[in-house]
mmCIF file with all atom_site columns, C-alpha atoms in Angstrom:
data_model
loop_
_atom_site.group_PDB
_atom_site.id
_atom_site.type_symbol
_atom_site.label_atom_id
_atom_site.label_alt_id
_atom_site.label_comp_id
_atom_site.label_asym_id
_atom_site.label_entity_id
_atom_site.label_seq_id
_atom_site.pdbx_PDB_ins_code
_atom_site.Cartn_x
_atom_site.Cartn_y
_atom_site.Cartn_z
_atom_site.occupancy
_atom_site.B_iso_or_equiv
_atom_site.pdbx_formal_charge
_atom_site.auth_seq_id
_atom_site.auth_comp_id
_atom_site.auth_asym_id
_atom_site.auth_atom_id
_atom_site.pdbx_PDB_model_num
ATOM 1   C CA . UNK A 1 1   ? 24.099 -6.258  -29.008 1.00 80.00 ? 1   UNK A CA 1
ATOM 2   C CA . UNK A 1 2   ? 24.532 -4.108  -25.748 1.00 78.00 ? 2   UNK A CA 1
ATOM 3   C CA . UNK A 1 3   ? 23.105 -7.036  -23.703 1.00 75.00 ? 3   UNK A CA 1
ATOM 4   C CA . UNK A 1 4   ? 25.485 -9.473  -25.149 1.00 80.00 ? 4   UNK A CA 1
ATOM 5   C CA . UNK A 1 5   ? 28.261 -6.768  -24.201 1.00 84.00 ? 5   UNK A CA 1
ATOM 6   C CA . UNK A 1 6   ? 26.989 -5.358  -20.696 1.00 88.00 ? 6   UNK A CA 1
ATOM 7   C CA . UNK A 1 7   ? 26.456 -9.350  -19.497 1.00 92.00 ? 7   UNK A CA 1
ATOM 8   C CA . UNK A 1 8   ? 29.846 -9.493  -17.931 1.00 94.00 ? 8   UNK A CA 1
ATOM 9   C CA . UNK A 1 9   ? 28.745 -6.249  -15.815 1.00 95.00 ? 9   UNK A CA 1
ATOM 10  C CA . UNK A 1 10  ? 25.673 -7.677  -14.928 1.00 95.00 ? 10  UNK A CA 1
ATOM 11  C CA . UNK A 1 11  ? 27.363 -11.009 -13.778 1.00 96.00 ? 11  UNK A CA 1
ATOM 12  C CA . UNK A 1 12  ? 30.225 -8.772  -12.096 1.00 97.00 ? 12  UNK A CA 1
ATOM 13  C CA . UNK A 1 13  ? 26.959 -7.449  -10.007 1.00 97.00 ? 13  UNK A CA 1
ATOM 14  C CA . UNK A 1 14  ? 25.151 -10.239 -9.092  1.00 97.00 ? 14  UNK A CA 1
ATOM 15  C CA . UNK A 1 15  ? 28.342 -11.731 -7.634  1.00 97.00 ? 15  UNK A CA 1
ATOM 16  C CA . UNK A 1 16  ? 29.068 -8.597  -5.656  1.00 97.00 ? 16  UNK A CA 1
ATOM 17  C CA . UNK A 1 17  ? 25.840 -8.791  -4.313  1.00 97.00 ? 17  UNK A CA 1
ATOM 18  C CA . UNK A 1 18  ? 25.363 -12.363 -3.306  1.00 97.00 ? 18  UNK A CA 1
ATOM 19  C CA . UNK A 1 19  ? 28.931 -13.524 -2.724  1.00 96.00 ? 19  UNK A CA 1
ATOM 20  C CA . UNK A 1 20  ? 27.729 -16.131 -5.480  1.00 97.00 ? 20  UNK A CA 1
ATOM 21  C CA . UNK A 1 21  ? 30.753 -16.979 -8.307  1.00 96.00 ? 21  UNK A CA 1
ATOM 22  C CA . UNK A 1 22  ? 29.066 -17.640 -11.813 1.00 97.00 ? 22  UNK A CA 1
ATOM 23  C CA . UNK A 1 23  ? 31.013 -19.467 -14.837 1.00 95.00 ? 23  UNK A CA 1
ATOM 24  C CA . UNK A 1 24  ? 29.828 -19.470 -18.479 1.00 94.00 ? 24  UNK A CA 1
ATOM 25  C CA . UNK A 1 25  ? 28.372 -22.970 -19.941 1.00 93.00 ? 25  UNK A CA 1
ATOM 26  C CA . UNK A 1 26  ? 28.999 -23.002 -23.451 1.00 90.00 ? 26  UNK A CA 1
ATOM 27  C CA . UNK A 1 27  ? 27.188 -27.131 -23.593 1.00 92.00 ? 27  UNK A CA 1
ATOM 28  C CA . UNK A 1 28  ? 23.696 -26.886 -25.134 1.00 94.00 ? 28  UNK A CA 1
ATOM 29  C CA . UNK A 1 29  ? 20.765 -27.998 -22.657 1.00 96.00 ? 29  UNK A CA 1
ATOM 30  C CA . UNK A 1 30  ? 19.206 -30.686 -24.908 1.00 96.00 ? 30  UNK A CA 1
ATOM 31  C CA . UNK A 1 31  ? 15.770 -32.555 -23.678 1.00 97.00 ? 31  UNK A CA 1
ATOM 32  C CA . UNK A 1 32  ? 16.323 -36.417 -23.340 1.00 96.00 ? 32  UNK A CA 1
ATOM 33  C CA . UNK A 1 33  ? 13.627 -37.518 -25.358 1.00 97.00 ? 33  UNK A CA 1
ATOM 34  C CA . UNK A 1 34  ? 13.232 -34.517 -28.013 1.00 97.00 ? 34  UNK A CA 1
ATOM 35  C CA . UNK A 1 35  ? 16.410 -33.743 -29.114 1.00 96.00 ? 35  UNK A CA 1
ATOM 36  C CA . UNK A 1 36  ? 14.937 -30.841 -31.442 1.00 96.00 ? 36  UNK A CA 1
ATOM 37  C CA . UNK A 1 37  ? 13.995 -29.297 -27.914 1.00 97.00 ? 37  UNK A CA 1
ATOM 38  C CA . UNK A 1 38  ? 17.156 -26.981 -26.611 1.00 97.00 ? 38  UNK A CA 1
ATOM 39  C CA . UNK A 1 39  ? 18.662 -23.872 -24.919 1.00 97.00 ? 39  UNK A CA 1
ATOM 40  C CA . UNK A 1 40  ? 21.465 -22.291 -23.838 1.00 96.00 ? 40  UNK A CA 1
ATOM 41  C CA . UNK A 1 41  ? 21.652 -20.830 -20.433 1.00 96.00 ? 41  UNK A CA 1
ATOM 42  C CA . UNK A 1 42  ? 24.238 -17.708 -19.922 1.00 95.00 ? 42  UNK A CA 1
ATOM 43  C CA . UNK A 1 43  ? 25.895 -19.268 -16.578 1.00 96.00 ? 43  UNK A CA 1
ATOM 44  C CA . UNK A 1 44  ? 25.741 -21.560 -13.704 1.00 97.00 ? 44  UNK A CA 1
ATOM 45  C CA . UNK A 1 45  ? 26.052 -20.245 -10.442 1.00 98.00 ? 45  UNK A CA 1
ATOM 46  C CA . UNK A 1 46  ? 29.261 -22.674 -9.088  1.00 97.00 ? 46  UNK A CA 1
ATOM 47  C CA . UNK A 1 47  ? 28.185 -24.073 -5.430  1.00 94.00 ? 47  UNK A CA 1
ATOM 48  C CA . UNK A 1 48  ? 29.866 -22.532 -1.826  1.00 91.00 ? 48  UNK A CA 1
ATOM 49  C CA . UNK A 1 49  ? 33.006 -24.279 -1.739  1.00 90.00 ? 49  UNK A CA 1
ATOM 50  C CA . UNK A 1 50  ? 33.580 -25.293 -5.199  1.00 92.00 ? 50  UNK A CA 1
ATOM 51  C CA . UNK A 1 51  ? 35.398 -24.224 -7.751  1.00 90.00 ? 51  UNK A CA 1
ATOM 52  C CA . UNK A 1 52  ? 33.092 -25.726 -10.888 1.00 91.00 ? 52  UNK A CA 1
ATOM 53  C CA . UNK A 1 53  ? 29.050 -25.654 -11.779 1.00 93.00 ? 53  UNK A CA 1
ATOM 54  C CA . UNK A 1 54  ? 29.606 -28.442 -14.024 1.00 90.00 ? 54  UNK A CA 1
ATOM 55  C CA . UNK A 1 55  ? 31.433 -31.675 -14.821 1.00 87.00 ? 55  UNK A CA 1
ATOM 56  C CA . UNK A 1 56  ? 31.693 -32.743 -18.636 1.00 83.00 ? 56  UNK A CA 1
ATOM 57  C CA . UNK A 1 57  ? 29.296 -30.933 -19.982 1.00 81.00 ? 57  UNK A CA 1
ATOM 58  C CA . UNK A 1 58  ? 26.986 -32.262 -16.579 1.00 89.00 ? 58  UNK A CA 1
ATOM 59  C CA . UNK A 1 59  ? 25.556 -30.032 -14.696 1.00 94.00 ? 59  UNK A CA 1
ATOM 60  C CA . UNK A 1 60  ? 25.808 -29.979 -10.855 1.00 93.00 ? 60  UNK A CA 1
ATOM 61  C CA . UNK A 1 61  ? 24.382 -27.279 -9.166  1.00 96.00 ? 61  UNK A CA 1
ATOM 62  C CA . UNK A 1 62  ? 21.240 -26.308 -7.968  1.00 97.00 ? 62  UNK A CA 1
ATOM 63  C CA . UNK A 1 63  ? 21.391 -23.030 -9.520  1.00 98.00 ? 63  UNK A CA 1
ATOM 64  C CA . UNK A 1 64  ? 21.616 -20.941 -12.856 1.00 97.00 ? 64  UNK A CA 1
ATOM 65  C CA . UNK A 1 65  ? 22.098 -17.502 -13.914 1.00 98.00 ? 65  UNK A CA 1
ATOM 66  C CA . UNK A 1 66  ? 20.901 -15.286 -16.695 1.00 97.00 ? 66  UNK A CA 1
ATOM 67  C CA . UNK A 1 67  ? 21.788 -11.343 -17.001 1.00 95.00 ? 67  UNK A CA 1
ATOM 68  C CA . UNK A 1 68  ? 19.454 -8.996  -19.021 1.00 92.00 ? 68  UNK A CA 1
ATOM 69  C CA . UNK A 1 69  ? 19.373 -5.735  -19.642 1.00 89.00 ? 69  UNK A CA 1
ATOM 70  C CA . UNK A 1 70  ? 16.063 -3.343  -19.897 1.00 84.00 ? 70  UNK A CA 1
ATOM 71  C CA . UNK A 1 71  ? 15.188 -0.351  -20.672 1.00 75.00 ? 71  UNK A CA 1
ATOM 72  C CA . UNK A 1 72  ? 13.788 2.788   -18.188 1.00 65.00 ? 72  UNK A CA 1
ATOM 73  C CA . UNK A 1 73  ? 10.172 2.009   -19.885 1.00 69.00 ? 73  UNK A CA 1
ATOM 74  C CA . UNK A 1 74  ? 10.752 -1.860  -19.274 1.00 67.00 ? 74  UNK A CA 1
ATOM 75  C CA . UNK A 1 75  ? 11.817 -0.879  -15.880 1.00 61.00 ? 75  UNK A CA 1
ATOM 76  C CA . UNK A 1 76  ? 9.276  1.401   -14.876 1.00 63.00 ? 76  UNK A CA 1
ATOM 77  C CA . UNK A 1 77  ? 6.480  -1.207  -16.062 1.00 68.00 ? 77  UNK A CA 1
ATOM 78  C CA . UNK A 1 78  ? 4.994  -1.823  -12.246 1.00 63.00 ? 78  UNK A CA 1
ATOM 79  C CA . UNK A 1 79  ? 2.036  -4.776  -14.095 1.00 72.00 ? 79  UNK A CA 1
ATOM 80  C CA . UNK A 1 80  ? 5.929  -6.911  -15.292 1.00 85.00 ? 80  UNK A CA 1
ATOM 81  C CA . UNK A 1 81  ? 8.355  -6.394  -12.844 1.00 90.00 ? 81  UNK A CA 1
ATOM 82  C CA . UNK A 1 82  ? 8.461  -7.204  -9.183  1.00 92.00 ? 82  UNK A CA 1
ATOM 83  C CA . UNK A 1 83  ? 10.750 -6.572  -5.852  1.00 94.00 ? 83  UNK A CA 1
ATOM 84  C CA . UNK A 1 84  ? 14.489 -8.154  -6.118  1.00 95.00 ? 84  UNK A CA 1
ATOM 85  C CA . UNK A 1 85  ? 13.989 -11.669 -5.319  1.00 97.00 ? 85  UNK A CA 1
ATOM 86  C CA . UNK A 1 86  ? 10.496 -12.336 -6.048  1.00 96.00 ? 86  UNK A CA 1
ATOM 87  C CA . UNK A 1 87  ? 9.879  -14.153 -9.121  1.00 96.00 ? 87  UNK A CA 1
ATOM 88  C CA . UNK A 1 88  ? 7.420  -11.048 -10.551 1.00 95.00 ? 88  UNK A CA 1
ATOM 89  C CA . UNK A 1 89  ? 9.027  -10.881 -14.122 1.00 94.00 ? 89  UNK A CA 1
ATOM 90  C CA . UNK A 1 90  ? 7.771  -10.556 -17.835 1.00 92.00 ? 90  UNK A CA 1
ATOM 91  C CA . UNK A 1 91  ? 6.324  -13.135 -19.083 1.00 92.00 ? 91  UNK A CA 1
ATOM 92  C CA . UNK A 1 92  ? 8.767  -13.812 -21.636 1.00 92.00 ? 92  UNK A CA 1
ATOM 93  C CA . UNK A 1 93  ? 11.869 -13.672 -19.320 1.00 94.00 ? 93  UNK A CA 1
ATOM 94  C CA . UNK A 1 94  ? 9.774  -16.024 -16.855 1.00 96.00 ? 94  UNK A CA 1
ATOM 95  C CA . UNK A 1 95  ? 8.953  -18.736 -19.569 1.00 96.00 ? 95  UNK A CA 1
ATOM 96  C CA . UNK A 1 96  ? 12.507 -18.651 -20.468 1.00 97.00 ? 96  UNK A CA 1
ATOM 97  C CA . UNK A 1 97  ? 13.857 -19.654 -16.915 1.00 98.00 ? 97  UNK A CA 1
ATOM 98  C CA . UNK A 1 98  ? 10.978 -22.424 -16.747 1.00 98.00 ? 98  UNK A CA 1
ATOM 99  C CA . UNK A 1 99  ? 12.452 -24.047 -19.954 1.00 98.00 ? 99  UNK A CA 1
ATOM 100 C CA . UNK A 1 100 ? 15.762 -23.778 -18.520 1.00 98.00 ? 100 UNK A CA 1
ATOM 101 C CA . UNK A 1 101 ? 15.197 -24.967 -15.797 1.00 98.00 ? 101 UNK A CA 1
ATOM 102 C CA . UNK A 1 102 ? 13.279 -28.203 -16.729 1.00 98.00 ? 102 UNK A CA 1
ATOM 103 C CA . UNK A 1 103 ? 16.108 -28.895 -19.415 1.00 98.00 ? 103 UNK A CA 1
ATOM 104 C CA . UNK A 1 104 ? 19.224 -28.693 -16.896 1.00 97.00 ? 104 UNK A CA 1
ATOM 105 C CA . UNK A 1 105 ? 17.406 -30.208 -14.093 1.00 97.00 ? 105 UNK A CA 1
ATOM 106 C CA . UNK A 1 106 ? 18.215 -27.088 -11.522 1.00 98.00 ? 106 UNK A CA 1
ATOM 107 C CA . UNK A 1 107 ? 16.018 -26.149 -8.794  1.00 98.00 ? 107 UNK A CA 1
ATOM 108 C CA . UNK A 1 108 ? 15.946 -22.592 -9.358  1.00 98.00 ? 108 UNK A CA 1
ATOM 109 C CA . UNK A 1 109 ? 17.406 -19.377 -11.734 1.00 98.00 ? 109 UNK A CA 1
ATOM 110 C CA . UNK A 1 110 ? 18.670 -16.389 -10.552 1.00 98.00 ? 110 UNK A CA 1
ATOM 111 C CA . UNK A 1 111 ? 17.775 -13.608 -13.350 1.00 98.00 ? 111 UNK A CA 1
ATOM 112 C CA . UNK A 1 112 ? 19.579 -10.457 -13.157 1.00 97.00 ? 112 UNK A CA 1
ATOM 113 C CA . UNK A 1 113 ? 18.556 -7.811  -14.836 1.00 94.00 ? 113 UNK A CA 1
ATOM 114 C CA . UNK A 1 114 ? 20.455 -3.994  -15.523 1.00 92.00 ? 114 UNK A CA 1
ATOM 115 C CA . UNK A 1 115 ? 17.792 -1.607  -15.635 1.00 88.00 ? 115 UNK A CA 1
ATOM 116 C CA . UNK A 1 116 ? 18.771 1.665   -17.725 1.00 82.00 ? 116 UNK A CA 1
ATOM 117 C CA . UNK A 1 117 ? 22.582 2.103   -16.282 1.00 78.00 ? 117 UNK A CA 1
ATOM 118 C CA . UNK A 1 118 ? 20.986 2.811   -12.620 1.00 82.00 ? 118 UNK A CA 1
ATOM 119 C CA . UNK A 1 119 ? 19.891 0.060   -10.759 1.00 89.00 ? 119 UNK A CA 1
ATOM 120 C CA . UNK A 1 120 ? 20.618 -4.012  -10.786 1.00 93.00 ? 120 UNK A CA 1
ATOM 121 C CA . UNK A 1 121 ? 18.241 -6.146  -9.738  1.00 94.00 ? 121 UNK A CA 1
ATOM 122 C CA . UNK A 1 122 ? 17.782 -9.969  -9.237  1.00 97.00 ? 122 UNK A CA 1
ATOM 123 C CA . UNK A 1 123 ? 15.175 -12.266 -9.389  1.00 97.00 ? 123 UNK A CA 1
ATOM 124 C CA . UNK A 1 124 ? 14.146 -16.014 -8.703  1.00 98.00 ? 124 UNK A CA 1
ATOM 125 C CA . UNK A 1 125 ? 12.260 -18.392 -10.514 1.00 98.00 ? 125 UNK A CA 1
ATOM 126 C CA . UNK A 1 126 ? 11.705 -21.992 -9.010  1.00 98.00 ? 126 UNK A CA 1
ATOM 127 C CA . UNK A 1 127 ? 11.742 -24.864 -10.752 1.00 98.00 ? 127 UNK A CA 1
ATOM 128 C CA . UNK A 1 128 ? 7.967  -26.217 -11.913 1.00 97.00 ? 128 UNK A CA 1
ATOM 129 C CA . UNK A 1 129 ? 7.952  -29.529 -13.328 1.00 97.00 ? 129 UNK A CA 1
ATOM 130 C CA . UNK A 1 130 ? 4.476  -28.953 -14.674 1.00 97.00 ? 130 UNK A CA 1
ATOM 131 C CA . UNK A 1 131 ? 4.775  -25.827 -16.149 1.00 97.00 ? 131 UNK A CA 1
ATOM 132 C CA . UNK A 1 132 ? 8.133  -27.125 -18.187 1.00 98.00 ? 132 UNK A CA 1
ATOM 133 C CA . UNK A 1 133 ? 6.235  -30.392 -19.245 1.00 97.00 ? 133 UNK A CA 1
ATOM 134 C CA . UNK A 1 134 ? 3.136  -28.254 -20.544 1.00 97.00 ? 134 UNK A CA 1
ATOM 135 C CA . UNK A 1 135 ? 5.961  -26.161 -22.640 1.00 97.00 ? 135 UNK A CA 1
ATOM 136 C CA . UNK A 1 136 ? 7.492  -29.349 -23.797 1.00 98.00 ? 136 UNK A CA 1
ATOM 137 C CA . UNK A 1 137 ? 3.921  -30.868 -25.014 1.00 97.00 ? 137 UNK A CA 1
ATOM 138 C CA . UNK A 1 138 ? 2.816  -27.282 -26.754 1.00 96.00 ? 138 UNK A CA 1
ATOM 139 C CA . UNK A 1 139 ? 6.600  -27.822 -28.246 1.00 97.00 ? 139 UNK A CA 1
ATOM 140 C CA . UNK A 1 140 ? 6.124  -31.093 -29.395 1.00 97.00 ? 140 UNK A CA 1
ATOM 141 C CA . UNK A 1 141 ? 2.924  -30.489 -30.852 1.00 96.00 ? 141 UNK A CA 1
ATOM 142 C CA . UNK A 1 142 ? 4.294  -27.348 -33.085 1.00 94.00 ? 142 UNK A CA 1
ATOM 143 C CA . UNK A 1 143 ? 7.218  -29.215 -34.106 1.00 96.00 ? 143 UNK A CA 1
ATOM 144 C CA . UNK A 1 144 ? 5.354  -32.585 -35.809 1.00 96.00 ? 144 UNK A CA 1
ATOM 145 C CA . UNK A 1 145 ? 1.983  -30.316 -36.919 1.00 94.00 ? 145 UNK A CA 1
ATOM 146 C CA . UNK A 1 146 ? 3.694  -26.731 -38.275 1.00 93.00 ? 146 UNK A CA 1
ATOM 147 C CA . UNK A 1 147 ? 7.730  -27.452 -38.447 1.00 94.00 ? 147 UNK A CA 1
ATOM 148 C CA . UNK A 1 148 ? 7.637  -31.350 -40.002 1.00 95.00 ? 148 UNK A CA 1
ATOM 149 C CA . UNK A 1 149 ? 4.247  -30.608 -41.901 1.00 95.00 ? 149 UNK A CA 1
ATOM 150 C CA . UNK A 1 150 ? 5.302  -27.176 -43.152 1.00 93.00 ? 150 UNK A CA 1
ATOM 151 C CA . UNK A 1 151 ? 2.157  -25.208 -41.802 1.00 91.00 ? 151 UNK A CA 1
ATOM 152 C CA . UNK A 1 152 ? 2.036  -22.065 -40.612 1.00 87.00 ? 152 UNK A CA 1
ATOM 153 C CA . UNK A 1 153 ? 0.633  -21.995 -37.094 1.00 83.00 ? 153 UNK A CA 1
ATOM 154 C CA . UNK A 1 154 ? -2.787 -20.281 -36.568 1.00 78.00 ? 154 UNK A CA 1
ATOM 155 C CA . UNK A 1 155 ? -2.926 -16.748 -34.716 1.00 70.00 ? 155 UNK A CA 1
ATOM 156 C CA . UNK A 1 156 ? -3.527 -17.029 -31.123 1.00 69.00 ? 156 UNK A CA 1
ATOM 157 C CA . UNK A 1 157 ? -6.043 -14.621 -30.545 1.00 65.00 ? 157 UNK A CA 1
ATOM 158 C CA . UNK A 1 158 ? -7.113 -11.539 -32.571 1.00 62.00 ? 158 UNK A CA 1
ATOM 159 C CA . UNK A 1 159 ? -4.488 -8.811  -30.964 1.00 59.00 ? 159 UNK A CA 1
ATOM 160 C CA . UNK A 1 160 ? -1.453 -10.942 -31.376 1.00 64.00 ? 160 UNK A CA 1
ATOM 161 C CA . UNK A 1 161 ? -0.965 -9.931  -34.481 1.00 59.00 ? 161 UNK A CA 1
ATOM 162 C CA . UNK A 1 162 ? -0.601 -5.992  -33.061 1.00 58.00 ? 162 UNK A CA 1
ATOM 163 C CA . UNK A 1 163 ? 1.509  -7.002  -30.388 1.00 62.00 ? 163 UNK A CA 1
ATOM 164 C CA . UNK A 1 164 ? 3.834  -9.032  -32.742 1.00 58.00 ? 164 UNK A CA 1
ATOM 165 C CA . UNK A 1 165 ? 3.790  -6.129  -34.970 1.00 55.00 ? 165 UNK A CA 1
ATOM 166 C CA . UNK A 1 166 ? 3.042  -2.470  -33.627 1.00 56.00 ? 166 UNK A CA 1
ATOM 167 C CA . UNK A 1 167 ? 3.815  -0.717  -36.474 1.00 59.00 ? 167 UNK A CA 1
ATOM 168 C CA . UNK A 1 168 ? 1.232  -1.404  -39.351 1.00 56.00 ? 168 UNK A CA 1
ATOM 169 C CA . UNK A 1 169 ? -0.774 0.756   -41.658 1.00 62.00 ? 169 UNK A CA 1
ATOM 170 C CA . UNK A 1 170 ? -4.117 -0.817  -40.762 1.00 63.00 ? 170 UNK A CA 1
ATOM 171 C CA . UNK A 1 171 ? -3.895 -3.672  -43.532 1.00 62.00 ? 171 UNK A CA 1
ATOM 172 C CA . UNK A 1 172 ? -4.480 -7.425  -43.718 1.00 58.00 ? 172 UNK A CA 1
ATOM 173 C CA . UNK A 1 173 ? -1.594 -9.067  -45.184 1.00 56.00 ? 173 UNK A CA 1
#
């Protein structure tokens, strides 16, 4: 909820910093050929010059924007989080901008992120065809074998479970 509410700040910021206007997209990112594959980016960073990011619902910039917030433990996590600018970011956050990016065809996304209520950093992730075509194969694959078949995926690896859920008493449900 306060991420939803501190985004305008954090797009406020990024713009301050960069010089860089940013305009909400409200248009689903849909993939051509999967139409069950979709996101929803935050903003689009609108192009020197220009007054829009996108025409119709089409996008035409290079560039899009997502604000987070995270905590003083997320920030303080040295192994996730990298200098402003480089794209050293939790995994999560990371995998996020490659789908993204693959579904609205930009080069790059510009992620800034609110640590605590101190510091504002931003980040950039390139575009990587590859990557976002692995995702959309993995995706394909869980839709038709566990969404369309009803089945519940298999556990990754034994600790998933733990990291999924922290809190358990020790049984096997």
């Amino acid at each position: 909820e306060f991420g939803t509410f501190a985004e305008e700040f954090v797009a406020q910021q990024y713009t301050k910093s960069t010089g860089l206007a940013v305009r909400r997209h409200n248009a689903p990112l849909v993939h051509p050929d999967h139409p069950f594959l979709a996101g929803h980016v935050d903003r689009l960073v609108i192009p020197p010059g220009r007054k829009v990011a996108a025409v119709r619902g089409k996008i035409s910039t290079a560039i899009l924007w997502e604000g987070k917030t995270a905590s003083y433990e997320q920030a303080y996590d040295e192994e996730k989080w990298g200098p402003a600018w480089s794209d050293v970011v939790p995994l999560d956050y990371f995998w996020q901008q490659i789908w993204y990016l693959g579904l609205s065809g930009c080069a790059e996304s510009h992620l800034t992120v609110l640590f605590g209520s101190r510091e504002v950093r931003t980040y950039r992730i390139h575009a990587a065809p590859d990557l976002f075509q692995a995702a959309v194969d993995r995706a394909v694959e869980f839709w038709h074998q566990n969404i369309l078949e009803d089945v519940a995926p298999e556990v990754g690896a034994p600790g998933d479970p733990g990291k999924l859920w922290p809190k358990d008493n020790g049984s096997i449900v």
